[in-house]
Amino acid sequence: MAACWRPRAWARKPLTFATHPLIFHPCTAASRRSFHITSRLGTSNMPRMEVELTAPNGRKWTQPLGLFINNEFVASSNGQTLASINPTTEQEICSVFAATADDVDAAVAAARKAFKDPSWKKLSGTERGALLWRLADLIEQHKETLATIETLDNGKPYKAALEEDLADVISVFRYYAGYADKNFGQVIDVGPDKLAYTLKQPVGVCGQIIPWNYPLDMAAWKLGPALCCGNTVVLKLAEQTPLSMLYAAKLIKEAGFPPGVVNVINGHGREAGAALVQHPDVDKIAFTGSTATGKEVMKMAAATMKDITLETGGKSPLVVFEDADLDLAATWAHIGIMSNQGQICTATSRLLVHDKIYDEFLARFKAKVQEISVLGDPFDESTFQGPQVTKAQYERVLSYIRSGQEEGAAVVLGGQPAPQQGKGFFVAPTVFANVKPHMKIFREEIFGPCVVVVAFRTEEEAIELANDTTYGLGSAVFTKDLVRAHRVAREIEAGMVWINSSNDSDFRIPFGGVKQSGIGRELGEAALSAYCHIKAVHVNMAA
């Protein structure tokens, strides 16, 4: 997991508090044409809580549809639902219950009760670690099903979901399982008349809001450190991709976590997300999504002065100096922007290339995109790029392509929709040249398979271009001169810098940004600080 041919789950993005139509049936006739569905009906007084699904790869599973509160799946208080759409076929998979503010109240109450209950509060760190390890084992046992659900609901290639995302999910839980009994306080020597020591104690009830681009991975990044430190959680899923984590909720119960320790809710951001952020009995909010929504989260959390961590947008530069290995640079530049359909927060979407090697690099980069970025059915082994996650995201990407053309940039590759057999939210991998720093495609996060290539002449100019953004999440530098590499890495305003690679993140290394790319860090030991308070205890030894 230390390095990977394609990036893991560094990402996030848009979890906007947007509306979706409410659909009150569990599945449609259209969805039955793309894969088999058998509903498990409830009684006349009980709504259906699950449905049997069969994916195009032949895998079958029982899909939960409810809100997971207190270790049980329940309907929303008013029966409202939201539909999950297969972005490959544009057909509905099924509908899941969507939480109201009352349902958020119920989930938070369950988490608060569990936080105080001896069944969780009195567990040692070693015992919490054992639960996390057991959850990791169960996820590993069910990884093919979870990868299948992720591909169906999100559109990412099955091979990437299985070999990259699920591998990272399992590693993250095992990493924090190991840390659960090693997050120590200190004894501080202040002289013989006083004993002073610190305790690391859990924050309390944590509201966690995850995005749609890496549903399982982003959940693991948040649940792992929170549970490691002894917190309880209400996890709000992205309304676009709720299915995989609902299935994983069954495994949380099976692993032995007490009721209420982890609650998983679906719902619209404007309703369930806002209620969670503003809830007076939630002690902390962790959000991954767009910068615009992150700002709204900050405003809403301010009323109760909650702890917050935010992982938001990015417009990451990848700098190629004249002495770089151009094949290596082209290979990693492709990985850095085209993986996961370009839906990665740290995507190196601005390629800054020395003018002496600009044409040669552009030619090699285009060839690499044409060779590797095979569009198609995400269940097909040969597919590298699946569809964008939703129609809204598909249209957003196409609007940026039009904007780039209107502002005078040259499309040297792609630039158009690419439906497969007339269906799906597919966008051809797009490369822009002749881009100026004032253009929207240079300045704004597109979150799709679109990249700009810009020339520079000096190291100083490269640094200036790299930092000419409101974001500061990821960055990359390609050069054989390691002295220069380290010098430039220090000057780039970003939370992460890759030297001679791009987006090969690792669960043991802190992940996060500066400027408008967020607050705080996820992954590694650094993530633990967001989920515990340090309490100082003073003992008067002379009493």
mmCIF file of N, CA and C in Angstrom, residues 54-128:
data_model
loop_
_atom_site.group_PDB
_atom_site.id
_atom_site.type_symbol
_atom_site.label_atom_id
_atom_site.label_comp_id
_atom_site.label_asym_id
_atom_site.label_seq_id
_atom_site.Cartn_x
_atom_site.Cartn_y
_atom_site.Cartn_z
ATOM 1 N N THR A 54 -28.611 -8.241 -7.940
ATOM 2 C CA THR A 54 -27.608 -8.995 -8.685
ATOM 3 C C THR A 54 -26.940 -8.042 -9.660
ATOM 4 N N ALA A 55 -25.629 -7.904 -9.580
ATOM 5 C CA ALA A 55 -24.874 -6.971 -10.424
ATOM 6 C C ALA A 55 -24.510 -7.610 -11.761
ATOM 7 N N PRO A 56 -24.063 -6.817 -12.731
ATOM 8 C CA PRO A 56 -23.671 -7.358 -14.036
ATOM 9 C C PRO A 56 -22.563 -8.398 -13.964
ATOM 10 N N ASN A 57 -21.740 -8.386 -12.897
ATOM 11 C CA ASN A 57 -20.689 -9.402 -12.775
ATOM 12 C C ASN A 57 -21.191 -10.697 -12.146
ATOM 13 N N GLY A 58 -22.508 -10.764 -11.887
ATOM 14 C CA GLY A 58 -23.104 -11.982 -11.355
ATOM 15 C C GLY A 58 -23.162 -12.060 -9.844
ATOM 16 N N ARG A 59 -22.554 -11.117 -9.145
ATOM 17 C CA ARG A 59 -22.558 -11.172 -7.684
ATOM 18 C C ARG A 59 -23.926 -10.736 -7.146
ATOM 19 N N LYS A 60 -24.410 -11.495 -6.150
ATOM 20 C CA LYS A 60 -25.703 -11.227 -5.539
ATOM 21 C C LYS A 60 -25.500 -10.846 -4.083
ATOM 22 N N TRP A 61 -26.370 -9.989 -3.583
ATOM 23 C CA TRP A 61 -26.303 -9.606 -2.172
ATOM 24 C C TRP A 61 -27.638 -9.034 -1.720
ATOM 25 N N THR A 62 -27.783 -8.952 -0.415
ATOM 26 C CA THR A 62 -28.951 -8.325 0.190
ATOM 27 C C THR A 62 -28.582 -6.901 0.564
ATOM 28 N N GLN A 63 -29.240 -5.942 -0.069
ATOM 29 C CA GLN A 63 -28.907 -4.530 0.114
ATOM 30 C C GLN A 63 -29.809 -3.885 1.151
ATOM 31 N N PRO A 64 -29.257 -3.389 2.279
ATOM 32 C CA PRO A 64 -30.082 -2.642 3.228
ATOM 33 C C PRO A 64 -30.564 -1.337 2.615
ATOM 34 N N LEU A 65 -31.744 -0.898 3.035
ATOM 35 C CA LEU A 65 -32.340 0.336 2.522
ATOM 36 C C LEU A 65 -32.592 1.374 3.609
ATOM 37 N N GLY A 66 -32.439 0.980 4.849
ATOM 38 C CA GLY A 66 -32.847 1.852 5.942
ATOM 39 C C GLY A 66 -31.736 2.720 6.498
ATOM 40 N N LEU A 67 -32.083 3.471 7.531
ATOM 41 C CA LEU A 67 -31.129 4.229 8.325
ATOM 42 C C LEU A 67 -30.613 3.295 9.412
ATOM 43 N N PHE A 68 -29.304 3.257 9.606
ATOM 44 C CA PHE A 68 -28.711 2.352 10.586
ATOM 45 C C PHE A 68 -28.523 3.114 11.891
ATOM 46 N N ILE A 69 -29.470 2.933 12.809
ATOM 47 C CA ILE A 69 -29.471 3.647 14.080
ATOM 48 C C ILE A 69 -29.587 2.626 15.210
ATOM 49 N N ASN A 70 -28.657 2.693 16.156
ATOM 50 C CA ASN A 70 -28.689 1.782 17.304
ATOM 51 C C ASN A 70 -28.570 0.326 16.864
ATOM 52 N N ASN A 71 -27.766 0.092 15.844
ATOM 53 C CA ASN A 71 -27.500 -1.259 15.322
ATOM 54 C C ASN A 71 -28.709 -1.896 14.637
ATOM 55 N N GLU A 72 -29.689 -1.080 14.241
ATOM 56 C CA GLU A 72 -30.843 -1.601 13.509
ATOM 57 C C GLU A 72 -31.132 -0.707 12.308
ATOM 58 N N PHE A 73 -31.642 -1.319 11.238
ATOM 59 C CA PHE A 73 -32.075 -0.548 10.075
ATOM 60 C C PHE A 73 -33.529 -0.141 10.268
ATOM 61 N N VAL A 74 -33.782 1.158 10.133
ATOM 62 C CA VAL A 74 -35.130 1.676 10.362
ATOM 63 C C VAL A 74 -35.518 2.597 9.210
ATOM 64 N N ALA A 75 -36.826 2.790 9.051
ATOM 65 C CA ALA A 75 -37.326 3.715 8.035
ATOM 66 C C ALA A 75 -37.165 5.157 8.522
ATOM 67 N N SER A 76 -37.176 6.083 7.591
ATOM 68 C CA SER A 76 -37.186 7.494 7.967
ATOM 69 C C SER A 76 -38.515 7.837 8.624
ATOM 70 N N SER A 77 -38.516 8.884 9.433
ATOM 71 C CA SER A 77 -39.694 9.192 10.239
ATOM 72 C C SER A 77 -40.925 9.520 9.406
ATOM 73 N N ASN A 78 -40.733 10.056 8.212
ATOM 74 C CA ASN A 78 -41.884 10.376 7.362
ATOM 75 C C ASN A 78 -41.962 9.510 6.105
ATOM 76 N N GLY A 79 -41.097 8.487 6.034
ATOM 77 C CA GLY A 79 -41.131 7.573 4.895
ATOM 78 C C GLY A 79 -40.427 8.071 3.647
ATOM 79 N N GLN A 80 -39.795 9.238 3.698
ATOM 80 C CA GLN A 80 -39.165 9.773 2.486
ATOM 81 C C GLN A 80 -37.940 8.949 2.099
ATOM 82 N N THR A 81 -37.686 8.903 0.800
ATOM 83 C CA THR A 81 -36.567 8.121 0.268
ATOM 84 C C THR A 81 -35.806 8.956 -0.748
ATOM 85 N N LEU A 82 -34.652 8.437 -1.155
ATOM 86 C CA LEU A 82 -33.910 9.005 -2.274
ATOM 87 C C LEU A 82 -33.435 7.866 -3.165
ATOM 88 N N ALA A 83 -33.331 8.151 -4.436
ATOM 89 C CA ALA A 83 -32.978 7.129 -5.414
ATOM 90 C C ALA A 83 -31.476 7.103 -5.646
ATOM 91 N N SER A 84 -30.946 5.907 -5.805
ATOM 92 C CA SER A 84 -29.544 5.737 -6.187
ATOM 93 C C SER A 84 -29.503 5.306 -7.652
ATOM 94 N N ILE A 85 -28.727 6.042 -8.448
ATOM 95 C CA ILE A 85 -28.713 5.851 -9.901
ATOM 96 C C ILE A 85 -27.400 5.214 -10.339
ATOM 97 N N ASN A 86 -27.478 4.233 -11.200
ATOM 98 C CA ASN A 86 -26.297 3.624 -11.814
ATOM 99 C C ASN A 86 -25.782 4.578 -12.900
ATOM 100 N N PRO A 87 -24.610 5.191 -12.729
ATOM 101 C CA PRO A 87 -24.145 6.173 -13.705
ATOM 102 C C PRO A 87 -23.727 5.569 -15.034
ATOM 103 N N THR A 88 -23.552 4.258 -15.080
ATOM 104 C CA THR A 88 -23.193 3.597 -16.337
ATOM 105 C C THR A 88 -24.396 3.434 -17.238
ATOM 106 N N THR A 89 -25.545 3.109 -16.643
ATOM 107 C CA THR A 89 -26.756 2.861 -17.432
ATOM 108 C C THR A 89 -27.784 3.985 -17.321
ATOM 109 N N GLU A 90 -27.592 4.888 -16.376
ATOM 110 C CA GLU A 90 -28.528 5.978 -16.080
ATOM 111 C C GLU A 90 -29.852 5.468 -15.527
ATOM 112 N N GLN A 91 -29.874 4.221 -15.038
ATOM 113 C CA GLN A 91 -31.083 3.623 -14.490
ATOM 114 C C GLN A 91 -31.017 3.569 -12.973
ATOM 115 N N GLU A 92 -32.181 3.569 -12.354
ATOM 116 C CA GLU A 92 -32.241 3.502 -10.897
ATOM 117 C C GLU A 92 -31.870 2.117 -10.405
ATOM 118 N N ILE A 93 -31.052 2.069 -9.365
ATOM 119 C CA ILE A 93 -30.696 0.802 -8.727
ATOM 120 C C ILE A 93 -31.779 0.445 -7.711
ATOM 121 N N CYS A 94 -32.012 1.342 -6.778
ATOM 122 C CA CYS A 94 -33.049 1.181 -5.760
ATOM 123 C C CYS A 94 -33.165 2.506 -5.030
ATOM 124 N N SER A 95 -34.093 2.603 -4.107
ATOM 125 C CA SER A 95 -34.228 3.784 -3.279
ATOM 126 C C SER A 95 -33.987 3.418 -1.832
ATOM 127 N N VAL A 96 -33.356 4.332 -1.107
ATOM 128 C CA VAL A 96 -33.083 4.124 0.311
ATOM 129 C C VAL A 96 -33.795 5.210 1.107
ATOM 130 N N PHE A 97 -34.042 4.938 2.363
ATOM 131 C CA PHE A 97 -34.711 5.934 3.200
ATOM 132 C C PHE A 97 -33.798 7.121 3.457
ATOM 133 N N ALA A 98 -34.386 8.315 3.439
ATOM 134 C CA ALA A 98 -33.647 9.571 3.606
ATOM 135 C C ALA A 98 -34.013 10.194 4.941
ATOM 136 N N ALA A 99 -33.008 10.493 5.743
ATOM 137 C CA ALA A 99 -33.224 10.970 7.098
ATOM 138 C C ALA A 99 -33.811 12.372 7.128
ATOM 139 N N THR A 100 -34.716 12.575 8.063
ATOM 140 C CA THR A 100 -35.226 13.901 8.397
ATOM 141 C C THR A 100 -34.431 14.440 9.588
ATOM 142 N N ALA A 101 -34.732 15.673 9.991
ATOM 143 C CA ALA A 101 -34.106 16.229 11.187
ATOM 144 C C ALA A 101 -34.464 15.393 12.416
ATOM 145 N N ASP A 102 -35.679 14.843 12.458
ATOM 146 C CA ASP A 102 -36.072 13.977 13.571
ATOM 147 C C ASP A 102 -35.220 12.709 13.607
ATOM 148 N N ASP A 103 -34.911 12.163 12.434
ATOM 149 C CA ASP A 103 -34.065 10.973 12.373
ATOM 150 C C ASP A 103 -32.642 11.284 12.823
ATOM 151 N N VAL A 104 -32.152 12.468 12.468
ATOM 152 C CA VAL A 104 -30.838 12.892 12.954
ATOM 153 C C VAL A 104 -30.854 12.980 14.475
ATOM 154 N N ASP A 105 -31.925 13.529 15.034
ATOM 155 C CA ASP A 105 -32.066 13.568 16.494
ATOM 156 C C ASP A 105 -31.953 12.168 17.100
ATOM 157 N N ALA A 106 -32.624 11.211 16.471
ATOM 158 C CA ALA A 106 -32.610 9.840 16.988
ATOM 159 C C ALA A 106 -31.211 9.234 16.915
ATOM 160 N N ALA A 107 -30.527 9.482 15.808
ATOM 161 C CA ALA A 107 -29.176 8.942 15.643
ATOM 162 C C ALA A 107 -28.209 9.570 16.644
ATOM 163 N N VAL A 108 -28.312 10.877 16.838
ATOM 164 C CA VAL A 108 -27.438 11.557 17.796
ATOM 165 C C VAL A 108 -27.729 11.084 19.212
ATOM 166 N N ALA A 109 -29.011 10.903 19.548
ATOM 167 C CA ALA A 109 -29.367 10.406 20.877
ATOM 168 C C ALA A 109 -28.786 9.010 21.108
ATOM 169 N N ALA A 110 -28.835 8.176 20.087
ATOM 170 C CA ALA A 110 -28.254 6.836 20.207
ATOM 171 C C ALA A 110 -26.751 6.914 20.417
ATOM 172 N N ALA A 111 -26.088 7.800 19.674
ATOM 173 C CA ALA A 111 -24.646 7.956 19.822
ATOM 174 C C ALA A 111 -24.278 8.504 21.193
ATOM 175 N N ARG A 112 -25.071 9.453 21.716
ATOM 176 C CA ARG A 112 -24.806 10.017 23.038
ATOM 177 C C ARG A 112 -24.985 8.965 24.128
ATOM 178 N N LYS A 113 -26.043 8.184 24.019
ATOM 179 C CA LYS A 113 -26.279 7.128 25.003
ATOM 180 C C LYS A 113 -25.144 6.112 24.975
ATOM 181 N N ALA A 114 -24.714 5.727 23.772
ATOM 182 C CA ALA A 114 -23.629 4.752 23.649
ATOM 183 C C ALA A 114 -22.317 5.298 24.193
ATOM 184 N N PHE A 115 -22.091 6.596 24.014
ATOM 185 C CA PHE A 115 -20.849 7.205 24.496
ATOM 186 C C PHE A 115 -20.735 7.104 26.009
ATOM 187 N N LYS A 116 -21.871 7.164 26.697
ATOM 188 C CA LYS A 116 -21.871 7.103 28.159
ATOM 189 C C LYS A 116 -22.040 5.681 28.689
ATOM 190 N N ASP A 117 -22.440 4.761 27.839
ATOM 191 C CA ASP A 117 -22.757 3.414 28.303
ATOM 192 C C ASP A 117 -21.477 2.617 28.596
ATOM 193 N N PRO A 118 -21.448 1.874 29.683
ATOM 194 C CA PRO A 118 -20.258 1.080 30.011
ATOM 195 C C PRO A 118 -19.841 0.095 28.927
ATOM 196 N N SER A 119 -20.814 -0.351 28.107
ATOM 197 C CA SER A 119 -20.480 -1.321 27.057
ATOM 198 C C SER A 119 -19.461 -0.773 26.073
ATOM 199 N N TRP A 120 -19.367 0.558 25.974
ATOM 200 C CA TRP A 120 -18.367 1.209 25.123
ATOM 201 C C TRP A 120 -17.384 2.018 25.957
ATOM 202 N N LYS A 121 -17.906 2.790 26.893
ATOM 203 C CA LYS A 121 -17.059 3.706 27.659
ATOM 204 C C LYS A 121 -16.012 2.964 28.475
ATOM 205 N N LYS A 122 -16.344 1.803 28.985
ATOM 206 C CA LYS A 122 -15.432 1.077 29.858
ATOM 207 C C LYS A 122 -14.488 0.132 29.113
ATOM 208 N N LEU A 123 -14.605 0.078 27.803
ATOM 209 C CA LEU A 123 -13.685 -0.776 27.045
ATOM 210 C C LEU A 123 -12.277 -0.197 27.109
ATOM 211 N N SER A 124 -11.297 -1.051 27.214
ATOM 212 C CA SER A 124 -9.905 -0.609 27.111
ATOM 213 C C SER A 124 -9.563 -0.340 25.648
ATOM 214 N N GLY A 125 -8.480 0.368 25.443
ATOM 215 C CA GLY A 125 -8.029 0.585 24.073
ATOM 216 C C GLY A 125 -7.763 -0.713 23.352
ATOM 217 N N THR A 126 -7.249 -1.688 24.059
ATOM 218 C CA THR A 126 -6.983 -2.997 23.454
ATOM 219 C C THR A 126 -8.269 -3.636 22.963
ATOM 220 N N GLU A 127 -9.325 -3.498 23.753
ATOM 221 C CA GLU A 127 -10.609 -4.077 23.354
ATOM 222 C C GLU A 127 -11.211 -3.325 22.172
ATOM 223 N N ARG A 128 -11.076 -1.997 22.150
ATOM 224 C CA ARG A 128 -11.545 -1.246 20.968
ATOM 225 C C ARG A 128 -10.758 -1.656 19.732
#
